[in-house]
Coordinates of C-alpha atoms and ligand atoms in Angstrom, one line a residue:
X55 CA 0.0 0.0 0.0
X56 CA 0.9 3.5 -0.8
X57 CA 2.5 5.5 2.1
X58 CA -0.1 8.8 2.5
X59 CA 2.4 11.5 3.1
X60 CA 5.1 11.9 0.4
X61 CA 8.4 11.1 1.3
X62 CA 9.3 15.0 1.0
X63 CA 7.0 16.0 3.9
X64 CA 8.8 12.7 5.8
X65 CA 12.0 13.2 5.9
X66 CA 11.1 17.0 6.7
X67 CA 12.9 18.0 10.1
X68 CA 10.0 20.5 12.4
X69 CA 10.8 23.6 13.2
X70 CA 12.9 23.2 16.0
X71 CA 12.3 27.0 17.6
X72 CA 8.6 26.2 16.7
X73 CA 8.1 23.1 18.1
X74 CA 9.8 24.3 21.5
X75 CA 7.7 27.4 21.6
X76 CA 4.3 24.6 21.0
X77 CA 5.7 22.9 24.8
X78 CA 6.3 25.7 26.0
X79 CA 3.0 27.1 25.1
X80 CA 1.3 23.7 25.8
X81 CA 3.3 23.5 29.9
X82 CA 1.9 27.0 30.3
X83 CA -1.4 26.2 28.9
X84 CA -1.9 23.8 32.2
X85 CA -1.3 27.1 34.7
X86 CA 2.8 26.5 35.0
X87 CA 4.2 29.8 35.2
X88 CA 7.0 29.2 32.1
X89 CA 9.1 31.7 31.2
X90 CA 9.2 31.8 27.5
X91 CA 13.4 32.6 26.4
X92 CA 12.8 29.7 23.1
X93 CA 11.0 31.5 20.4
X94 CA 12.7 34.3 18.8
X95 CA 10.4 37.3 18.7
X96 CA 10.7 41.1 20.1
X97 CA 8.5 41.4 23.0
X98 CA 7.6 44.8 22.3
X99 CA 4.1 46.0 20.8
X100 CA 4.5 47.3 17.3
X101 CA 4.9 50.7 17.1
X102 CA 1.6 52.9 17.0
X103 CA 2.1 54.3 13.5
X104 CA 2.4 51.5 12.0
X105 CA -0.7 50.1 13.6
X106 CA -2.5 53.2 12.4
X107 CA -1.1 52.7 8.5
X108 CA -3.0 49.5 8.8
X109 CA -6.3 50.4 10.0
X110 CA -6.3 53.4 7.6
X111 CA -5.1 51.1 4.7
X112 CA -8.6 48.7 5.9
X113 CA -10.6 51.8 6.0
X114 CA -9.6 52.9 2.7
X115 CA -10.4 49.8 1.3
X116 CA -6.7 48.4 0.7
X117 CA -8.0 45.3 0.6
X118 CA -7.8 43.4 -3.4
X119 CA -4.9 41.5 -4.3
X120 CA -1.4 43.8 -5.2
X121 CA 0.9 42.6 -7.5
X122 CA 2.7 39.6 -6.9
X123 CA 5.8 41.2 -5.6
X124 CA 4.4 44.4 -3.7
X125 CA 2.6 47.4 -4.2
X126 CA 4.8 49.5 -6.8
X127 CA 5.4 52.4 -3.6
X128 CA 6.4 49.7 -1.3
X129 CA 9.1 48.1 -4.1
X130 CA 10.3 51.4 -4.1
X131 CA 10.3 52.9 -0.7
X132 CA 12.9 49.6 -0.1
X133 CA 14.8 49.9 -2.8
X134 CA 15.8 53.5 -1.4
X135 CA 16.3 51.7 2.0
X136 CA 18.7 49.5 0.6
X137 CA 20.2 52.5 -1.3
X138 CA 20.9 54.8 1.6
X139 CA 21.3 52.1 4.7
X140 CA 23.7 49.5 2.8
X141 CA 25.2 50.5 -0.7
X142 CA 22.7 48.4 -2.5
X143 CA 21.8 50.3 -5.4
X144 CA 18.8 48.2 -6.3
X145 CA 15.6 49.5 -8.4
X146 CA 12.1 49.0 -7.3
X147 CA 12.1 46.4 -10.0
X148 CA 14.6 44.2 -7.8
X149 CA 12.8 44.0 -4.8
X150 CA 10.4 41.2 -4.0
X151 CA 8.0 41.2 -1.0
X152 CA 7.1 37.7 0.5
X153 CA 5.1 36.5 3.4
X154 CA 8.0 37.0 6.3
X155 CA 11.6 36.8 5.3
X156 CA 10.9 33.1 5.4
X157 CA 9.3 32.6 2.2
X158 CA 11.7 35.5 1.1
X159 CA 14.4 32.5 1.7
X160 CA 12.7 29.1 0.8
X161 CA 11.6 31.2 -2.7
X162 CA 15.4 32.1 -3.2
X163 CA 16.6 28.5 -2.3
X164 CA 14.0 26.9 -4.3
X165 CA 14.7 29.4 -7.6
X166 CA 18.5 28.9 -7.5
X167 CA 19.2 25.2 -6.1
X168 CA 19.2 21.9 -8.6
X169 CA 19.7 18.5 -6.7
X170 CA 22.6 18.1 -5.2
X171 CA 24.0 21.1 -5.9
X172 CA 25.8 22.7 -3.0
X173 CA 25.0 25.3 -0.4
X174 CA 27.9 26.2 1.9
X175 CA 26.2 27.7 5.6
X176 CA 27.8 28.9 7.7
X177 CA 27.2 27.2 11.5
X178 CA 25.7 27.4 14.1
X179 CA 23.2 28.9 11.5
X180 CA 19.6 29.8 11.9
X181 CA 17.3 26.5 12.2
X182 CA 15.2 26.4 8.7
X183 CA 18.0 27.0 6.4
X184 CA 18.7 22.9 6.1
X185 CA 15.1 22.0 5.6
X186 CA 14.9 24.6 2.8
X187 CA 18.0 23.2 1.2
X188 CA 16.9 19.5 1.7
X189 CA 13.2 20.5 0.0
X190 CA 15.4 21.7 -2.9
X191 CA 17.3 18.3 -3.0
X192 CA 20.2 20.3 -2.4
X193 CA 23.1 19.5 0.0
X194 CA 24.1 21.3 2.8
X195 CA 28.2 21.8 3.2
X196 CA 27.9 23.0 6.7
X197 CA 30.9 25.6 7.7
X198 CA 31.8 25.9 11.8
X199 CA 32.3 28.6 13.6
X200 CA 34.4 27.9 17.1
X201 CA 32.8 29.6 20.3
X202 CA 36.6 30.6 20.5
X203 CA 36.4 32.8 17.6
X204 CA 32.8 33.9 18.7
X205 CA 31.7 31.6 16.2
X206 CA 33.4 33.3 13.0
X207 CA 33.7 31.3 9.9
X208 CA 37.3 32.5 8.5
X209 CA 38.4 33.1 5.1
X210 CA 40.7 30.3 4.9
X211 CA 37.1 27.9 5.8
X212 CA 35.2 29.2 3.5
X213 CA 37.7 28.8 0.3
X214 CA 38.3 25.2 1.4
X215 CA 34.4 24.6 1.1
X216 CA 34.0 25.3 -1.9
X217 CA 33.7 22.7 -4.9
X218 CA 32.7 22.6 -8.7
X219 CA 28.8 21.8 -7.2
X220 CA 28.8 25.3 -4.9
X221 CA 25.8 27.2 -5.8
X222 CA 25.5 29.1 -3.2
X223 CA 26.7 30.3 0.9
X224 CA 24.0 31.3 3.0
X225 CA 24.4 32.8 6.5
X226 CA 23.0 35.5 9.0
X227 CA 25.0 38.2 10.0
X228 CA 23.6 39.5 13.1
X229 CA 23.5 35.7 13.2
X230 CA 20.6 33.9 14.9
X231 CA 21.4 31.8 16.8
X232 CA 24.6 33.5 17.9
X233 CA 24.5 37.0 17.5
X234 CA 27.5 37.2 15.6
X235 CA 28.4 39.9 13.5
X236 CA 30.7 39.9 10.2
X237 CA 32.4 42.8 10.2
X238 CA 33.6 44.9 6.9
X239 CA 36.9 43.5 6.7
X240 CA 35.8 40.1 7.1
X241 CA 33.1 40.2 4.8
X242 CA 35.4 41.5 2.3
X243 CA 37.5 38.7 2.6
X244 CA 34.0 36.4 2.3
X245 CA 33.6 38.9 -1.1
X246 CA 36.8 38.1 -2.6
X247 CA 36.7 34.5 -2.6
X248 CA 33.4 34.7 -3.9
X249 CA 33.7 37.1 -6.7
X250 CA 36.2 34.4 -8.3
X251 CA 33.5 31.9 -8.5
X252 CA 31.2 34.1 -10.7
X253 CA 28.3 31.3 -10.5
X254 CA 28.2 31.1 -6.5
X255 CA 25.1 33.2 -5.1
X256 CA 25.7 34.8 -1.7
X257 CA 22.4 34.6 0.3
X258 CA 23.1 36.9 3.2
X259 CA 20.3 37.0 5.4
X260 CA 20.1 40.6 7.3
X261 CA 16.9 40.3 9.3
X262 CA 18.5 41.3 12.5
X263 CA 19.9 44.2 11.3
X264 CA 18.4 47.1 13.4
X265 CA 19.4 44.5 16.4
X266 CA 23.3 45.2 15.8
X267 CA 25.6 46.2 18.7
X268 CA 28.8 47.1 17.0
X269 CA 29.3 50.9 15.4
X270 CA 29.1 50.1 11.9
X271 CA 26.7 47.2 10.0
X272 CA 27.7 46.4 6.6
X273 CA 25.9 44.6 3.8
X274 CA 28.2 42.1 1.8
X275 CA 26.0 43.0 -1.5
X276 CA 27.8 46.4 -1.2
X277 CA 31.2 45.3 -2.3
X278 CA 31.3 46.0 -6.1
X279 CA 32.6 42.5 -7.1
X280 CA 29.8 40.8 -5.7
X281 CA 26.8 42.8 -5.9
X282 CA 25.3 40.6 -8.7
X283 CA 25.8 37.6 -6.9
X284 CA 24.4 39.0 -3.4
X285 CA 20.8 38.5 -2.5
X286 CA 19.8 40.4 0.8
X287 CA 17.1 38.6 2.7
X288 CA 15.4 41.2 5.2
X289 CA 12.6 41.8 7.1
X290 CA 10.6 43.7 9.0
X291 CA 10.0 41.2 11.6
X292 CA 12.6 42.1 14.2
X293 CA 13.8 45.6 13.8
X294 CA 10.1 47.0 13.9
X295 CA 8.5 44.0 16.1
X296 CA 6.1 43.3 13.2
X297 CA 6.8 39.0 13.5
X298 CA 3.1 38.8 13.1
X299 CA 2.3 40.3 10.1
X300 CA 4.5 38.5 8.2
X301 CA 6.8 41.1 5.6
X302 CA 10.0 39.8 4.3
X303 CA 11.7 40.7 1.1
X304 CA 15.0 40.1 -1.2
X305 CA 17.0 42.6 -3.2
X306 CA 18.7 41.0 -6.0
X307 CA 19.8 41.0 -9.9
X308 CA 16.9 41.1 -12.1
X309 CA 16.7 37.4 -13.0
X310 CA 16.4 36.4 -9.3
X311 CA 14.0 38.6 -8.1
X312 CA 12.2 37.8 -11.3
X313 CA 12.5 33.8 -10.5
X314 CA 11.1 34.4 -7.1
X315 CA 8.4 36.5 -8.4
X316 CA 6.7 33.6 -10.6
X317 CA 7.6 30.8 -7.5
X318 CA 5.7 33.1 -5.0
X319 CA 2.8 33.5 -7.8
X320 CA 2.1 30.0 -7.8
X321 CA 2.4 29.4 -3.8
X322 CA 0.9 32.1 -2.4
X323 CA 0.6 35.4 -4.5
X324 CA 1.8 38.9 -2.7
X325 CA 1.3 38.9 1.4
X326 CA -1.4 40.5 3.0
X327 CA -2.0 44.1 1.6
X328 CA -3.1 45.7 5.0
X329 CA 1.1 44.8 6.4
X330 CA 1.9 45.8 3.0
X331 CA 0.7 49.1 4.0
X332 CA 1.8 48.8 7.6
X333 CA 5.6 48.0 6.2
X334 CA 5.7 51.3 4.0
X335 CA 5.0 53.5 7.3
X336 CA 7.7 51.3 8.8
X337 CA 10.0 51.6 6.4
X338 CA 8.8 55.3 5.8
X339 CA 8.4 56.4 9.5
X340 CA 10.4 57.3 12.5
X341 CA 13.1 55.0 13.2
X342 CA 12.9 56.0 17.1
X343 CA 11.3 52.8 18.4
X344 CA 13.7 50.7 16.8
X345 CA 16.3 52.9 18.1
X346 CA 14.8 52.2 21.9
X347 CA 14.1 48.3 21.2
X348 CA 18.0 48.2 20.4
X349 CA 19.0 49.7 23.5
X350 CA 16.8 47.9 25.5
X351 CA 18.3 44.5 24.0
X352 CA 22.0 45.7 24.4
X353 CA 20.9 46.5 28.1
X354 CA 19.7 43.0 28.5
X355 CA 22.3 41.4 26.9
X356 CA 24.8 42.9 29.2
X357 CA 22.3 41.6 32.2
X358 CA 21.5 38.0 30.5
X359 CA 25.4 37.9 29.9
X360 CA 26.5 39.3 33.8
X361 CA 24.1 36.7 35.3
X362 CA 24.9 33.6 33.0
X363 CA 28.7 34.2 34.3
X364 CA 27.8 33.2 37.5
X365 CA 26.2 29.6 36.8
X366 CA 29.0 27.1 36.9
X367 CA 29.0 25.1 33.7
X368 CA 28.4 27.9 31.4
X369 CA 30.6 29.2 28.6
X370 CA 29.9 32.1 26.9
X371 CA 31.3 34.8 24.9
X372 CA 29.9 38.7 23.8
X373 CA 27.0 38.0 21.2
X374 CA 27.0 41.9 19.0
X375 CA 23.9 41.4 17.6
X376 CA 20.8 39.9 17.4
X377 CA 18.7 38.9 20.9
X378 CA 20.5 35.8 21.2
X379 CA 23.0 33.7 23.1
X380 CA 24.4 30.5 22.7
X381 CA 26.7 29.7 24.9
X382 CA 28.2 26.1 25.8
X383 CA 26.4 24.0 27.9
X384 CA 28.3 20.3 26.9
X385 CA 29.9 20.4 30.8
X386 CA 26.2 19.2 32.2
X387 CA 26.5 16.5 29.8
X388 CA 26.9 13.1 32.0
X389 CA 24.9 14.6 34.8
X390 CA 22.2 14.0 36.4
X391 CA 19.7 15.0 39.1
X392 CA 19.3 11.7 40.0
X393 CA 15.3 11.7 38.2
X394 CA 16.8 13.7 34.6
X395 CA 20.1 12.5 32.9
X396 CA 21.5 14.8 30.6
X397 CA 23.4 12.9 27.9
X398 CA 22.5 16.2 24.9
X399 CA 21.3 19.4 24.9
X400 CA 17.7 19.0 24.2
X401 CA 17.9 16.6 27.8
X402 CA 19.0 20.1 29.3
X403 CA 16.5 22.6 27.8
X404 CA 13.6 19.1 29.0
X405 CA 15.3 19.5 32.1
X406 CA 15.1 23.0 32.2
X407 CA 11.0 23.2 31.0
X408 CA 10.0 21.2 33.3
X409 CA 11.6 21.6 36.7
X410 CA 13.1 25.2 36.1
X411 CA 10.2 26.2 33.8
X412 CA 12.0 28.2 31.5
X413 CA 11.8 27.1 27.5
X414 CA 15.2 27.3 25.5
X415 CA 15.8 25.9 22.3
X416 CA 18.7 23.0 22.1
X417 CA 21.7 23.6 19.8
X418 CA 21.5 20.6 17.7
X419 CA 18.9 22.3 14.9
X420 CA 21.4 25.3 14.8
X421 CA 24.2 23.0 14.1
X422 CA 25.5 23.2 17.5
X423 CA 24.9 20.3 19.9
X424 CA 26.8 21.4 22.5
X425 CA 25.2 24.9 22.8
X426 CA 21.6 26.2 23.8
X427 CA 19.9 29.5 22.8
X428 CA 18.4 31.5 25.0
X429 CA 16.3 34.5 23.6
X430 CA 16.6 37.6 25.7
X431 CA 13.7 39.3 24.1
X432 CA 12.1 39.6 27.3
X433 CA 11.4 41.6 30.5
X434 CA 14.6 42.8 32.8
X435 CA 12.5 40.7 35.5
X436 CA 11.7 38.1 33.4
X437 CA 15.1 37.6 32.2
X438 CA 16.2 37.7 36.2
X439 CA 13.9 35.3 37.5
X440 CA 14.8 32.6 34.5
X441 CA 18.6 33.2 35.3
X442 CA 18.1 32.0 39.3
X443 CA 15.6 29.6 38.2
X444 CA 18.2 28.0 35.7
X445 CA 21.0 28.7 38.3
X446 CA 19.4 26.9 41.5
X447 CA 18.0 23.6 38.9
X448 CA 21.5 23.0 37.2
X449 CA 23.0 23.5 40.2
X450 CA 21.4 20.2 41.3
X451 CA 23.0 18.3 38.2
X452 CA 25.9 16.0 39.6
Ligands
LIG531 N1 16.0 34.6 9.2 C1 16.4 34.5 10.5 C2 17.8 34.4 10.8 C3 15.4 34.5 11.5 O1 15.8 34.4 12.7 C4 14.1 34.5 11.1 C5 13.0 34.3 12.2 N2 12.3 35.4 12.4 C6 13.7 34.6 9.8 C7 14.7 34.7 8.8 C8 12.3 34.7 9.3 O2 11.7 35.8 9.7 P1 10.2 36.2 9.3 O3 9.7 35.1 8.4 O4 9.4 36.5 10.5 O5 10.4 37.5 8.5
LIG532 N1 13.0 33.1 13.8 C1 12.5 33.0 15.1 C2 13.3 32.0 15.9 O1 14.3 31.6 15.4 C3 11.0 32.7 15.1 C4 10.7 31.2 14.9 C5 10.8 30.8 13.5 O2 10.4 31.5 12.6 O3 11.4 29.7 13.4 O4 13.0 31.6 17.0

């Protein structure tokens, strides 16, 4: 007899962050007071003017089908972002808007990648990026960063990866789940090795871009000799705290954008008009709140980061970007509380649900078995009381 599901949908890994945040959700559901530190999503309430964009864009009737890849306004109003925020001299014509930065990078995988053609990523990397690649019936050449380095892929790595079958490197940069950020010199570096393979895409994924701690951000697709290889993934997801209304979109040579233009009209047409509207007043707007939600997740970094030094076991480093850490928790492995052993990283963060009550998300589905993330998009006391909570519980491991 016929299996019912195909074998694509089988040998599909689940969201890792996802499935986390569904326990997480599901223990708290009962009445357990969890503190949520898995999924990766700003905390704040989206700012009031981009709220008010939306209801006007419902009152005015916004509401019919736009063109596949945006509004023409919105196409635009990004293309000027990209222009005057990162050196990317793209034309309304390159952007494409998508349904969360998500689709923005399963519509880029699926237009570029044959099977078994190659995509170098750079690790730990962000959990859906091997699950896109596998739906392609690509292959994933997976790149490490060492905790040492603060999980920086160097030159030298990246050169060696490549092969006659490389199609493409995909990374994030600030990186979830690390918070590592490449600087200038270091992406040129990554640029020069690249621009001598004139058929190898750079997907750099930029979504936490508004989230950076260092002084100066820097988009690879600026550097001259790769521009026409470089598609940037953004969104407005993180820097605006818009995760629900799902806005993504790519700037990229002509035939890309173009590629993902006809996927996207056969999956699921242009994303919801009303955000459509609600990301142009974003994009548009006052880049204030962003400003504050930035501070505010430097400010808890440094707090997360002061009170993760004092749990014995825990090695960490300075994540610049992103609201992430990942530090090393392999020293817990062999313990045990005598009712939990932890042989792996997800037997910590089970540990840690349900007798600390606080959800992270295990390393393994970022590449990193070792590690855990913990997401500090949450309150100062939030972040406080998780911290003596996972202090006192690991504390009991032996
Ligand atoms: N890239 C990275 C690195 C992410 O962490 C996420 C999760 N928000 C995304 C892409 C997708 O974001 P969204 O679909 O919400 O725009
Ligand atoms: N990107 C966020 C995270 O990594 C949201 C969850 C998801 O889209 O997978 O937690």
């Amino acid at each position: 007899m016929q299996k019912v599901l195909s074998e694509r949908i089988i040998n599909l890994e689940e969201s890792q962050t996802l499935e986390m945040a569904a326990k997480a959700r599901a223990l708290a559901a009962k009445g357990v007071d969890v503190i949520k530190l898995s999924l990766g999503e700003p905390d704040f309430f989206t700012p009031a003017h981009i709220k008010e964009a939306a209801k006007k864009a419902i009152d005015d009737n916004f509401t019919f089908y736009t063109p596949v890849a945006a509004y023409p306004e919105l196409r635009e109003a990004i293309a000027q972002k990209l222009s005057r925020d990162n050196g990317l001299t793209w034309k309304a014509e390159n952007i494409v808007v998508s349904t969360g930065a998500k689709q923005s990078l399963i519509n880029v995988v699926l237009s570029i990648v044959n099977p078994n053609d190659e995509v170098i990523v750079l690790a730990p990397y962000w959990v859906s990026y091997i699950p896109m690649i596998q739906l392609a019936e690509g292959k994933a050449v997976i790149v490490n960063g060492d905790i040492k380095n603060g999980f920086k892929v160097t030159p030298e790595q990246l050169k060696a990866a490549i092969t006659p079958k490389t199609k493409a490197i995909m990374y994030s940069s600030p990186s979830n789940p690390t918070g590592t950020v490449y600087t200038k010199s270091e992406l040129k570096a990554f640029a020069d090795i690249i621009a001598e393979h004139k058929d190898i895409f750079i997907i750099a994924d930029e979504i936490y871009e508004y989230i950076c701690f260092e002084d100066e951000y820097f988009s690879i697709g600026a550097f001259e000799n790769v521009r026409n290889q470089t598609i940037t993934v953004n969104g407005f997801s993180k820097g605006y705290a818009m995760t629900g209304w799902r806005v993504g979109y790519i700037g990229a040579n002509k035939e890309i954008a173009d590629a993902c233009i006809k996927m996207q009209g056969q999956f699921t047409s242009a994303t919801c008009s009303i955000a459509q509207k609600a990301a142009y007043a974003a994009i548009t707007g006052d880049m204030s709140v962003t400003k504050e939600m930035k501070t505010a997740y430097l400010r808890r970094r440094d707090l997360v980061l002061s009170l993760l030094k004092d749990i014995e076991g825990i090695k960490t480093y300075i994540p610049q970007g992103a609201f992430y850490i990942f530090p090393d928790v392999s020293a817990f492995f062999g313990k045990t509380d005598g009712k939990y052993t932890i042989k792996t990283s997800n037997d910590l963060c089970m540990y840690l649900l349900n007798e600390a009550h606080v959800a992270l998300v295990d390393g393994e589905g970022f590449g990193a078995p070792e590690c855990v993330r913990i997401s500090f998009a949450a309150s100062d006391e939030e972040l406080k009381e998780a911290m003596r909570r996972m202090k006192e519980k690991l504390a009991l491991l032996k």
